[in-house]
XYZ file of C-alpha atoms in Angstrom:
205
model
C 52.433 60.455 207.120
C 53.949 60.714 203.650
C 51.820 60.214 200.584
C 52.803 57.498 198.138
C 52.894 57.407 194.352
C 53.827 54.778 191.811
C 57.459 55.710 192.459
C 57.307 55.407 196.256
C 57.006 57.924 199.061
C 56.643 61.603 198.293
C 58.401 64.339 200.209
C 55.570 66.561 201.504
C 55.536 70.298 200.809
C 58.088 70.175 198.004
C 57.679 70.264 194.261
C 59.608 70.670 191.047
C 58.103 72.107 187.864
C 60.130 72.404 184.652
C 59.135 74.088 181.424
C 60.841 72.749 178.311
C 60.914 74.630 174.985
C 59.882 71.661 172.867
C 57.336 68.882 172.829
C 56.756 66.217 175.452
C 54.653 63.043 175.223
C 54.041 60.525 178.007
C 56.770 62.226 180.028
C 59.395 61.775 177.316
C 60.941 64.872 175.763
C 60.642 64.431 172.010
C 62.661 67.547 171.251
C 64.086 70.223 173.526
C 64.875 73.311 171.493
C 68.495 74.255 172.146
C 68.958 71.530 174.794
C 69.722 68.475 172.671
C 70.957 66.464 175.684
C 67.355 66.246 176.927
C 65.999 64.689 173.726
C 64.497 61.297 174.523
C 64.800 61.857 178.277
C 61.984 61.123 180.737
C 62.949 64.062 182.919
C 59.928 63.783 185.215
C 60.773 60.218 186.216
C 64.490 60.927 186.625
C 63.947 63.952 188.874
C 61.333 62.202 190.980
C 63.464 59.131 191.497
C 66.567 61.143 192.375
C 65.036 63.793 194.654
C 61.789 62.117 195.759
C 59.640 65.223 195.213
C 56.417 65.819 193.322
C 57.407 66.663 189.733
C 55.863 68.026 186.591
C 57.593 68.544 183.243
C 55.688 70.285 180.467
C 56.093 72.488 177.430
C 57.096 75.997 178.518
C 54.292 77.694 176.580
C 51.733 75.261 177.951
C 52.880 76.254 181.429
C 52.776 79.956 180.570
C 49.199 79.917 179.277
C 47.969 78.108 182.388
C 48.562 81.364 184.257
C 45.617 82.827 182.340
C 43.313 79.927 183.147
C 40.953 81.996 185.292
C 39.942 84.107 182.301
C 36.674 83.402 180.528
C 36.668 82.292 176.905
C 39.298 80.788 174.632
C 42.653 82.569 174.681
C 46.075 82.132 173.053
C 49.636 83.173 173.828
C 52.442 83.656 171.332
C 56.054 84.141 172.351
C 58.613 85.114 169.728
C 62.139 84.307 170.854
C 65.605 84.147 169.367
C 65.144 80.489 168.441
C 61.697 80.988 166.979
C 58.076 81.281 168.015
C 55.946 79.139 170.257
C 52.277 79.316 171.100
C 49.750 77.875 173.483
C 46.018 78.128 174.019
C 43.239 77.589 176.490
C 40.077 76.048 175.059
C 36.994 75.455 177.189
C 38.931 76.506 180.274
C 41.869 74.132 179.877
C 45.365 74.376 178.346
C 45.658 72.281 175.178
C 48.750 70.165 174.572
C 47.598 67.972 171.677
C 47.709 64.215 171.151
C 51.528 64.048 171.248
C 52.429 67.295 172.998
C 53.138 69.042 169.699
C 50.379 71.642 169.918
C 51.690 75.166 169.567
C 54.915 74.334 167.716
C 54.139 76.992 165.110
C 57.822 77.477 164.366
C 57.671 74.355 162.210
C 55.072 75.933 159.925
C 56.206 77.532 156.680
C 56.619 81.278 156.593
C 56.959 81.150 152.806
C 57.618 78.445 150.227
C 61.269 78.115 151.252
C 61.613 78.597 155.007
C 59.848 77.868 158.269
C 59.303 80.463 160.979
C 61.924 78.678 163.061
C 64.528 78.674 160.291
C 64.097 82.414 159.859
C 64.630 82.908 163.591
C 67.786 80.792 163.598
C 69.077 82.970 160.749
C 68.660 86.002 163.009
C 65.497 87.367 161.344
C 67.673 88.846 158.614
C 65.835 91.192 156.228
C 62.480 90.227 157.749
C 59.581 92.613 158.248
C 58.503 91.759 161.810
C 54.975 93.047 161.218
C 54.531 90.533 158.416
C 56.341 87.773 160.320
C 54.212 88.281 163.420
C 51.045 88.850 161.413
C 51.425 85.519 159.623
C 51.831 83.797 162.969
C 48.735 85.471 164.369
C 46.681 84.527 161.318
C 47.446 80.857 161.894
C 46.147 81.083 165.457
C 43.153 83.222 164.536
C 41.989 80.892 161.787
C 42.517 77.667 163.758
C 41.656 78.573 167.356
C 39.843 81.895 166.854
C 40.479 83.067 170.436
C 38.693 86.080 171.830
C 41.968 87.330 173.327
C 45.568 86.858 172.196
C 48.571 87.671 174.367
C 51.669 88.481 172.338
C 55.218 88.464 173.722
C 57.192 89.977 170.809
C 60.925 89.786 170.256
C 61.148 93.553 169.698
C 58.822 96.532 169.985
C 55.983 96.279 167.507
C 53.179 98.598 166.437
C 49.928 96.906 167.388
C 47.820 99.027 165.019
C 49.997 98.026 162.046
C 49.789 94.411 163.179
C 46.003 94.501 163.410
C 45.717 96.157 160.014
C 47.914 93.446 158.502
C 45.665 90.723 159.893
C 42.519 92.510 158.769
C 43.714 92.235 155.180
C 42.971 88.514 155.446
C 40.309 87.968 158.119
C 37.074 89.837 158.901
C 36.880 92.288 161.784
C 34.475 89.968 163.627
C 37.139 87.247 163.759
C 39.878 89.463 165.177
C 40.804 88.760 168.800
C 41.813 91.423 171.246
C 45.599 91.558 170.874
C 47.477 92.415 174.058
C 51.199 93.141 173.865
C 53.157 91.849 176.851
C 56.725 92.615 177.920
C 56.648 90.560 181.098
C 57.375 87.054 179.821
C 59.774 86.142 182.648
C 57.427 87.427 185.359
C 54.351 85.738 183.854
C 56.245 82.494 183.317
C 57.507 82.392 186.913
C 53.977 83.019 188.178
C 52.663 80.152 186.057
C 55.428 77.816 187.263
C 54.502 78.579 190.860
C 50.803 78.072 190.126
C 51.465 74.667 188.591
C 53.557 73.692 191.609
C 50.821 74.699 194.035
C 48.357 72.673 191.972
C 50.665 69.664 192.343
C 50.697 70.014 196.112
C 46.934 70.463 196.335
C 46.437 67.261 194.348
C 48.155 65.177 197.040
C 46.680 66.831 200.122
């Protein structure tokens, strides 16, 4: 017998999980970075009504960090892409999305008095020292979340010792998280998407 939801009958054993680079609140995409056609769209409702399958739509970084949910302690992830950086965190064992789904949108923060991190990215990171760029991002996470472990998906190869030394100019050694460089964003993201889908199915069994 098929399960039912507020939208009607669900198709058993099927799910759809979408990660959107942007912020989402109450199912509505407030801003989809690089996908302007999705702005203002309730993608979860539209997909469910059209295909009749269990659906979840969430921020891509919020999905990514959920793949680390089995770890103990507070952790953070930072991904630096061509369109700018995004971050996510797990606090007290759960991914944090914020009151309006805007948590982790660090690209909107100012890099200096003239430009945001996102604006610098959209300019192609011209004449930017990536150690300083990345270090300033990390310092924001360290001072606000203070995770014990920080997973970093950099845009290019980066020297982790130089990065740590940059951060230590501004925060004490005791506050520094373990920084782990990752080059497997696509693999980790796909794993997290699958995990979220399985969680969806388990919730209706």
